[in-house]
mmCIF file of C-alpha atoms in Angstrom:
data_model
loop_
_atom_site.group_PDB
_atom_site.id
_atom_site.type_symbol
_atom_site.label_atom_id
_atom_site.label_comp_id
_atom_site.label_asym_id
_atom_site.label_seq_id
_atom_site.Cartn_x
_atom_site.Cartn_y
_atom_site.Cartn_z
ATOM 1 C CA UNK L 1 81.823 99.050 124.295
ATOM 2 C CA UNK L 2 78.321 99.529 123.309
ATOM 3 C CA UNK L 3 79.019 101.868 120.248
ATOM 4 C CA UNK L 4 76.489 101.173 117.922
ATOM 5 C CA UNK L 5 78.844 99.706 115.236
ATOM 6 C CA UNK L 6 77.317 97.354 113.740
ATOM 7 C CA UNK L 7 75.746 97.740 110.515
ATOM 8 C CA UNK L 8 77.307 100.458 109.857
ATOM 9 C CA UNK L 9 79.935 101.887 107.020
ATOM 10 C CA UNK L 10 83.147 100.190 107.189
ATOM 11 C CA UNK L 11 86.014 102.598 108.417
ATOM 12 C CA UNK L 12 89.010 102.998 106.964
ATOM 13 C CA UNK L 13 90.106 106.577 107.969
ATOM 14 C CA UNK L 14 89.352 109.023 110.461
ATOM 15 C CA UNK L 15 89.455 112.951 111.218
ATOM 16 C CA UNK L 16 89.253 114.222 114.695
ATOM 17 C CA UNK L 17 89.435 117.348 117.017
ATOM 18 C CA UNK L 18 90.412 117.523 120.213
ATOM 19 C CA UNK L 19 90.539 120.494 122.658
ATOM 20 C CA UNK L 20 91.903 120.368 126.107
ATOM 21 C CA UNK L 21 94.872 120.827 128.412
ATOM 22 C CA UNK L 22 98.330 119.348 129.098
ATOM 23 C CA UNK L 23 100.930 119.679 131.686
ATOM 24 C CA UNK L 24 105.134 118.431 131.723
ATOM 25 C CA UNK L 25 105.101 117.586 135.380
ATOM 26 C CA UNK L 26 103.694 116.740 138.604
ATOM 27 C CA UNK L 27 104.160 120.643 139.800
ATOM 28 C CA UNK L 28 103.937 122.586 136.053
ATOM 29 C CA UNK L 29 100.613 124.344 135.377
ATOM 30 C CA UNK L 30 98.660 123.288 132.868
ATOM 31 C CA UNK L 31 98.348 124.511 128.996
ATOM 32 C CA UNK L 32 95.602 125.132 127.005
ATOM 33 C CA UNK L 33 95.928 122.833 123.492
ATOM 34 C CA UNK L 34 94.025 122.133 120.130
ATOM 35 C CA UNK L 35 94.958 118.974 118.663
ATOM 36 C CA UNK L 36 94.032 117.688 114.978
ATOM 37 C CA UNK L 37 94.743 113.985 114.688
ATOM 38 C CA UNK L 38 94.245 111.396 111.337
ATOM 39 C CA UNK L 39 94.178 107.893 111.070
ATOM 40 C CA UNK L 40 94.597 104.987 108.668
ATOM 41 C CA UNK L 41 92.928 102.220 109.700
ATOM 42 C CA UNK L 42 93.507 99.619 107.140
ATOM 43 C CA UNK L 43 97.523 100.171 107.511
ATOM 44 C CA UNK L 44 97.659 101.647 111.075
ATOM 45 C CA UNK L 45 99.482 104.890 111.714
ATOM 46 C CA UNK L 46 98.360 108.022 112.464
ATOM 47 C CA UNK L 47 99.638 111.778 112.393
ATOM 48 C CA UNK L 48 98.897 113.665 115.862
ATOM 49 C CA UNK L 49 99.534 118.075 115.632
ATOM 50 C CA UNK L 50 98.752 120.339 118.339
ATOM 51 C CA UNK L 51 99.321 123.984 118.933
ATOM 52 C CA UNK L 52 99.931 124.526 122.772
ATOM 53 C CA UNK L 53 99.968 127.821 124.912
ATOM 54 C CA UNK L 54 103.446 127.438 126.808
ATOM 55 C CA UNK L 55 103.649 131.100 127.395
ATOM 56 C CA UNK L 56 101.505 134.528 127.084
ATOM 57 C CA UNK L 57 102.771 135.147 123.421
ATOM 58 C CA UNK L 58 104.543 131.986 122.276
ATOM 59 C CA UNK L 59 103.164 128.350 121.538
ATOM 60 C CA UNK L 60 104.629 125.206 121.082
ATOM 61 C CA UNK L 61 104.150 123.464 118.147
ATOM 62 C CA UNK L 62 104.120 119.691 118.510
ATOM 63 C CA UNK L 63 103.397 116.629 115.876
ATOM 64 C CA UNK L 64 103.694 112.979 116.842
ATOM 65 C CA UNK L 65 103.618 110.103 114.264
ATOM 66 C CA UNK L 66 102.725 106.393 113.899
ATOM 67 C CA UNK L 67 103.626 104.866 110.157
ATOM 68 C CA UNK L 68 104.393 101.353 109.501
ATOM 69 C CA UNK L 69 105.338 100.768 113.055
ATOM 70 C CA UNK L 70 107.732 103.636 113.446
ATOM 71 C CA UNK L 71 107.002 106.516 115.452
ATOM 72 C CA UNK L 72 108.222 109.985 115.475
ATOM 73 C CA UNK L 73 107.880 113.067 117.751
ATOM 74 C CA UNK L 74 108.294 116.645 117.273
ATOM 75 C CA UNK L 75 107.906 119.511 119.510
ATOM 76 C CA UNK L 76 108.989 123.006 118.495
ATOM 77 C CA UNK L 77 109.000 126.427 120.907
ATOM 78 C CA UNK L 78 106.957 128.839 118.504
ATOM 79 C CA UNK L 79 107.740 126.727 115.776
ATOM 80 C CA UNK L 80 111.268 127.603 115.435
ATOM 81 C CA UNK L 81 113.226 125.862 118.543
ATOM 82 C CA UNK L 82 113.705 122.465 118.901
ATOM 83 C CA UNK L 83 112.794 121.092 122.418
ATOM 84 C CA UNK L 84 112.154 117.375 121.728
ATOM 85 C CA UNK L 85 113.115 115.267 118.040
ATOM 86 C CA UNK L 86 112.520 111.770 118.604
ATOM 87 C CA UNK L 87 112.085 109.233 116.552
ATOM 88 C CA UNK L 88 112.117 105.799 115.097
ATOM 89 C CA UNK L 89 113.676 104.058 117.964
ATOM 90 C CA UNK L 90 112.489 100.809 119.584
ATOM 91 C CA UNK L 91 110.871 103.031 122.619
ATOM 92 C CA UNK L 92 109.131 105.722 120.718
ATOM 93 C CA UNK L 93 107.657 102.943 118.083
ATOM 94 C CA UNK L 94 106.296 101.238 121.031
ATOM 95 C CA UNK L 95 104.782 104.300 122.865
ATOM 96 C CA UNK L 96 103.269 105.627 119.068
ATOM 97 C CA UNK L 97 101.880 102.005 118.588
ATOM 98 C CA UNK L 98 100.163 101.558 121.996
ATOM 99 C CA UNK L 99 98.746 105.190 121.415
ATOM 100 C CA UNK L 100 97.272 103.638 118.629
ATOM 101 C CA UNK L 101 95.728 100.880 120.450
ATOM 102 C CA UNK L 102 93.897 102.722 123.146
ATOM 103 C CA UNK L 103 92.414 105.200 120.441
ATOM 104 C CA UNK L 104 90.494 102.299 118.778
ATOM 105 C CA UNK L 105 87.435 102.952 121.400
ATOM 106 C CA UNK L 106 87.100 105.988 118.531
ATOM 107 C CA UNK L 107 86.695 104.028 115.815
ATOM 108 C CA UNK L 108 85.559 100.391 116.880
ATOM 109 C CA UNK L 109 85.091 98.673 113.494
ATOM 110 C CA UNK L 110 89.422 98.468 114.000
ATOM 111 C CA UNK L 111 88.254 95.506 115.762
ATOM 112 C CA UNK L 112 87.748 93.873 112.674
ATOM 113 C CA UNK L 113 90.749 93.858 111.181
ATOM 114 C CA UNK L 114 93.633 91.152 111.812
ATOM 115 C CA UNK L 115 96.549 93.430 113.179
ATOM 116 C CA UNK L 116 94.281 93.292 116.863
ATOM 117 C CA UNK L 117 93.747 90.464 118.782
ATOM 118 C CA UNK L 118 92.053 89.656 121.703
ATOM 119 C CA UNK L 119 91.941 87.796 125.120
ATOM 120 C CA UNK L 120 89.383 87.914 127.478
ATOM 121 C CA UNK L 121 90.633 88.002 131.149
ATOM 122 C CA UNK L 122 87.287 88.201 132.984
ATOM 123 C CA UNK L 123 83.772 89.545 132.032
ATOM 124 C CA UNK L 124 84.713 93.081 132.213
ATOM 125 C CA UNK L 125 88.900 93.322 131.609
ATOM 126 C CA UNK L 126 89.851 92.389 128.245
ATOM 127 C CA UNK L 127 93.692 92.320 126.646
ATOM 128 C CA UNK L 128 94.157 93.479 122.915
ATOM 129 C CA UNK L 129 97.378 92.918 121.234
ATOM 130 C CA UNK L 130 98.475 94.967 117.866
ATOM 131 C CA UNK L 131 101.064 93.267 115.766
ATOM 132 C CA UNK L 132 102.685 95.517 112.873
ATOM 133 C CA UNK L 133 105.741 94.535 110.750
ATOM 134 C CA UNK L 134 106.186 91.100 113.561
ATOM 135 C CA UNK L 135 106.353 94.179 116.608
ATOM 136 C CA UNK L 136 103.008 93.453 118.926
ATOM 137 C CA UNK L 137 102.070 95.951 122.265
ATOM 138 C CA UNK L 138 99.441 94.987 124.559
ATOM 139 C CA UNK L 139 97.068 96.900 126.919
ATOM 140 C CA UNK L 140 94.141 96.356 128.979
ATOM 141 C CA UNK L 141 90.473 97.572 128.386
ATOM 142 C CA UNK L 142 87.779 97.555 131.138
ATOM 143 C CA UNK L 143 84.703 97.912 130.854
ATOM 144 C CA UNK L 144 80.970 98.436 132.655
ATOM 145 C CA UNK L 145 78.623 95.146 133.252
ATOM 146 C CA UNK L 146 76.572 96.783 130.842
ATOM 147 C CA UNK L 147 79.521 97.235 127.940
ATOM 148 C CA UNK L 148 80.642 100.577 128.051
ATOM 149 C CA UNK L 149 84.164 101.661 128.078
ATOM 150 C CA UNK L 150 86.025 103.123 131.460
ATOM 151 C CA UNK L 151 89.326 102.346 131.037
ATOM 152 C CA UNK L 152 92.586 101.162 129.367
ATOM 153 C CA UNK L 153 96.288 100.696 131.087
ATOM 154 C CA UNK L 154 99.135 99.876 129.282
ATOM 155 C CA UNK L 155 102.742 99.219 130.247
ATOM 156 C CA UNK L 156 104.926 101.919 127.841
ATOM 157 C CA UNK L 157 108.199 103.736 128.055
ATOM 158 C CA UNK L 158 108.151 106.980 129.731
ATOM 159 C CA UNK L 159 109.657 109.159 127.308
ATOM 160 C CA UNK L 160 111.981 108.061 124.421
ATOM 161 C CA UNK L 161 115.434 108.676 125.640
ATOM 162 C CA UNK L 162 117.911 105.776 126.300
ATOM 163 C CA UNK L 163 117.924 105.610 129.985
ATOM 164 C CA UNK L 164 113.478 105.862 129.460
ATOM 165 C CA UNK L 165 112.106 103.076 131.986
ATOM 166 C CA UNK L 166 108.780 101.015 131.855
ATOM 167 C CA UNK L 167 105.421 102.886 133.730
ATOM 168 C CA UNK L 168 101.850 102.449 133.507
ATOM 169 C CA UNK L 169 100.377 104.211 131.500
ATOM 170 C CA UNK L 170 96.240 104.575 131.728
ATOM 171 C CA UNK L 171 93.369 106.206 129.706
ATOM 172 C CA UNK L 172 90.332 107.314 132.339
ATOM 173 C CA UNK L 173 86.756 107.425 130.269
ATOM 174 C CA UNK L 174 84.306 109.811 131.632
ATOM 175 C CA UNK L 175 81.655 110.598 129.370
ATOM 176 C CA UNK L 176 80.370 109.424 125.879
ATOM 177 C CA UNK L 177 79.239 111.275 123.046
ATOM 178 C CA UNK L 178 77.445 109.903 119.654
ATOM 179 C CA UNK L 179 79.081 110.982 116.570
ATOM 180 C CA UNK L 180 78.484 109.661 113.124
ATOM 181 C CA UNK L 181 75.816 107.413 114.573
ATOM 182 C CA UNK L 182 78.874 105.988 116.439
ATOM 183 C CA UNK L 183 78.625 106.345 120.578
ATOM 184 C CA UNK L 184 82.828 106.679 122.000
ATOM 185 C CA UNK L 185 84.158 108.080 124.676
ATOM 186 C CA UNK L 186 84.930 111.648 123.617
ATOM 187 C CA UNK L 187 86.182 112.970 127.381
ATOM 188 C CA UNK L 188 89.110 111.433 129.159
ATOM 189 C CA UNK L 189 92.164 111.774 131.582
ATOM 190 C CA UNK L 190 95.657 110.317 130.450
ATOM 191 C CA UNK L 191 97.484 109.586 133.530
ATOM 192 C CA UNK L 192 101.220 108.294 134.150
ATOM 193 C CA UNK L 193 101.000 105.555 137.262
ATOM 194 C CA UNK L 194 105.041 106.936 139.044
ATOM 195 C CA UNK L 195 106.411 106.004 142.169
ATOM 196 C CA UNK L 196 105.371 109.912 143.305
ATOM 197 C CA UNK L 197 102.255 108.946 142.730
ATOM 198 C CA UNK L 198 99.705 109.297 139.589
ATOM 199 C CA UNK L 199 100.596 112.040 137.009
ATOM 200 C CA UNK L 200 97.001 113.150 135.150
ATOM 201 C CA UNK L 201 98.938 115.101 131.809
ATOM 202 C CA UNK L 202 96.132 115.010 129.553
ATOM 203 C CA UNK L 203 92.571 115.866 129.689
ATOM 204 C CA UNK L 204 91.055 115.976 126.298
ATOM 205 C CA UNK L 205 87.737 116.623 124.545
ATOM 206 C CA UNK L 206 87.261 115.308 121.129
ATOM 207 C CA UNK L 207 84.332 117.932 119.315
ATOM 208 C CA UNK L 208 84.638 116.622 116.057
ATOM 209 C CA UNK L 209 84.919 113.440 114.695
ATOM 210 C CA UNK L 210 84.432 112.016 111.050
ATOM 211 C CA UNK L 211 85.174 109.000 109.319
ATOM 212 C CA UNK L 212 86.677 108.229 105.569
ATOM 213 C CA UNK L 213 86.950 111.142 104.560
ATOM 214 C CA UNK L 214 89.693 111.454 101.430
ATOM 215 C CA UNK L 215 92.913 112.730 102.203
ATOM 216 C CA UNK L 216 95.998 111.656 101.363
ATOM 217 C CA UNK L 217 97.070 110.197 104.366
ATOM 218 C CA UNK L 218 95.005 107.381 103.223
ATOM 219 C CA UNK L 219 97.561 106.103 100.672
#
């Protein structure tokens, strides 16, 4: 993507804030969120913690996890009841770490590290692979003639339970915003690809965005 990168600071942690909405299923109405999410880019992982409004007076609480290839996923009804506690099994650690591959459009100087590599597949589809601790997941970016960002699809487990099969899984671009001198795609759709057809869960805004700042998820 044409982001502007060069030159500039070398990243090694980001803050971000996203707003938007989320749904469970094809037929469940959508939910209003606020999401904070931090990364560590020299040793990638990330923590992801939203507040959703499931119901009039009572949010969910939820918190997903990347760290040293492990993932982890929380979700609490108004922070109390349990609904989903998954973590550090072979399909959650692969959904956390290709979550962390498609978010590198937000912080593009990832690219220069040696835990991505790349493969071009024609002059606008290219294939990244991240390898941490000997584990590697692949996706697909696309992009514009002119080197903007529209898409990336995946092939991830759909959910983390044992019977979980293989999906798509895709990331639609639709706008760009400059932050930190930095152009990224700050609106997008996250869609499941199912045999009913495409599931759009996510839309998401990110309205903040800054890099190395120091906190201790650094260390």
């Amino acid at each position: 993507m044409v982001s502007s990168v060069i030159g500039k600071e070398k990243v090694v942690s980001v803050y971000l804030k996203q707003i938007g909405k989320m749904r469970t299923n094809l037929d469940s109405k959508w939910m209003n969120f606020t999401a904070i999410q931090h990364f560590n880019i020299e040793n990638p992982a990330f923590v992801w913690t939203t507040k959703v409004d499931a119901l009039p007076i009572i949010n969910m609480i939820g918190r997903c996890k990347l760290y040293k290839g492990k993932g982890k996923m929380l979700i609490k009804l108004a922070g109390l009841i349990s609904i989903v506690n998954e973590g550090e099994n072979d399909k959650i650690n692969q959904g956390a770490m290709i979550r962390f591959l498609a978010k590198i459009c937000w912080f593009p100087s990832a690219n220069i590290y040696n835990y991505i590599s790349w493969e071009m597949i024609d002059s606008t589809l290219a294939k990244a692979t991240l390898t941490i601790n000997d584990k590697t997941v692949s996706g697909g970016f696309s992009f514009t003639i002119e080197g903007d960002l529209v898409a990336f699809e995946a092939i991830r487990y759909y959910g983390g339970k044992t019977n979980s099969k293989l999906k798509k899984w895709a990331i639609k671009m639709n706008c760009y915003k400059e932050f930190n001198g930095i152009k990224i795609p700050n609106k997008s759709n996250v869609i499941w690809r199912l045999k009913e057809g495409d599931f759009n869960w996510l839309d998401l805004e990110i309205i903040d965005l800054r890099y190395n700042l120091k906190t201790a998820f650094q260390k």
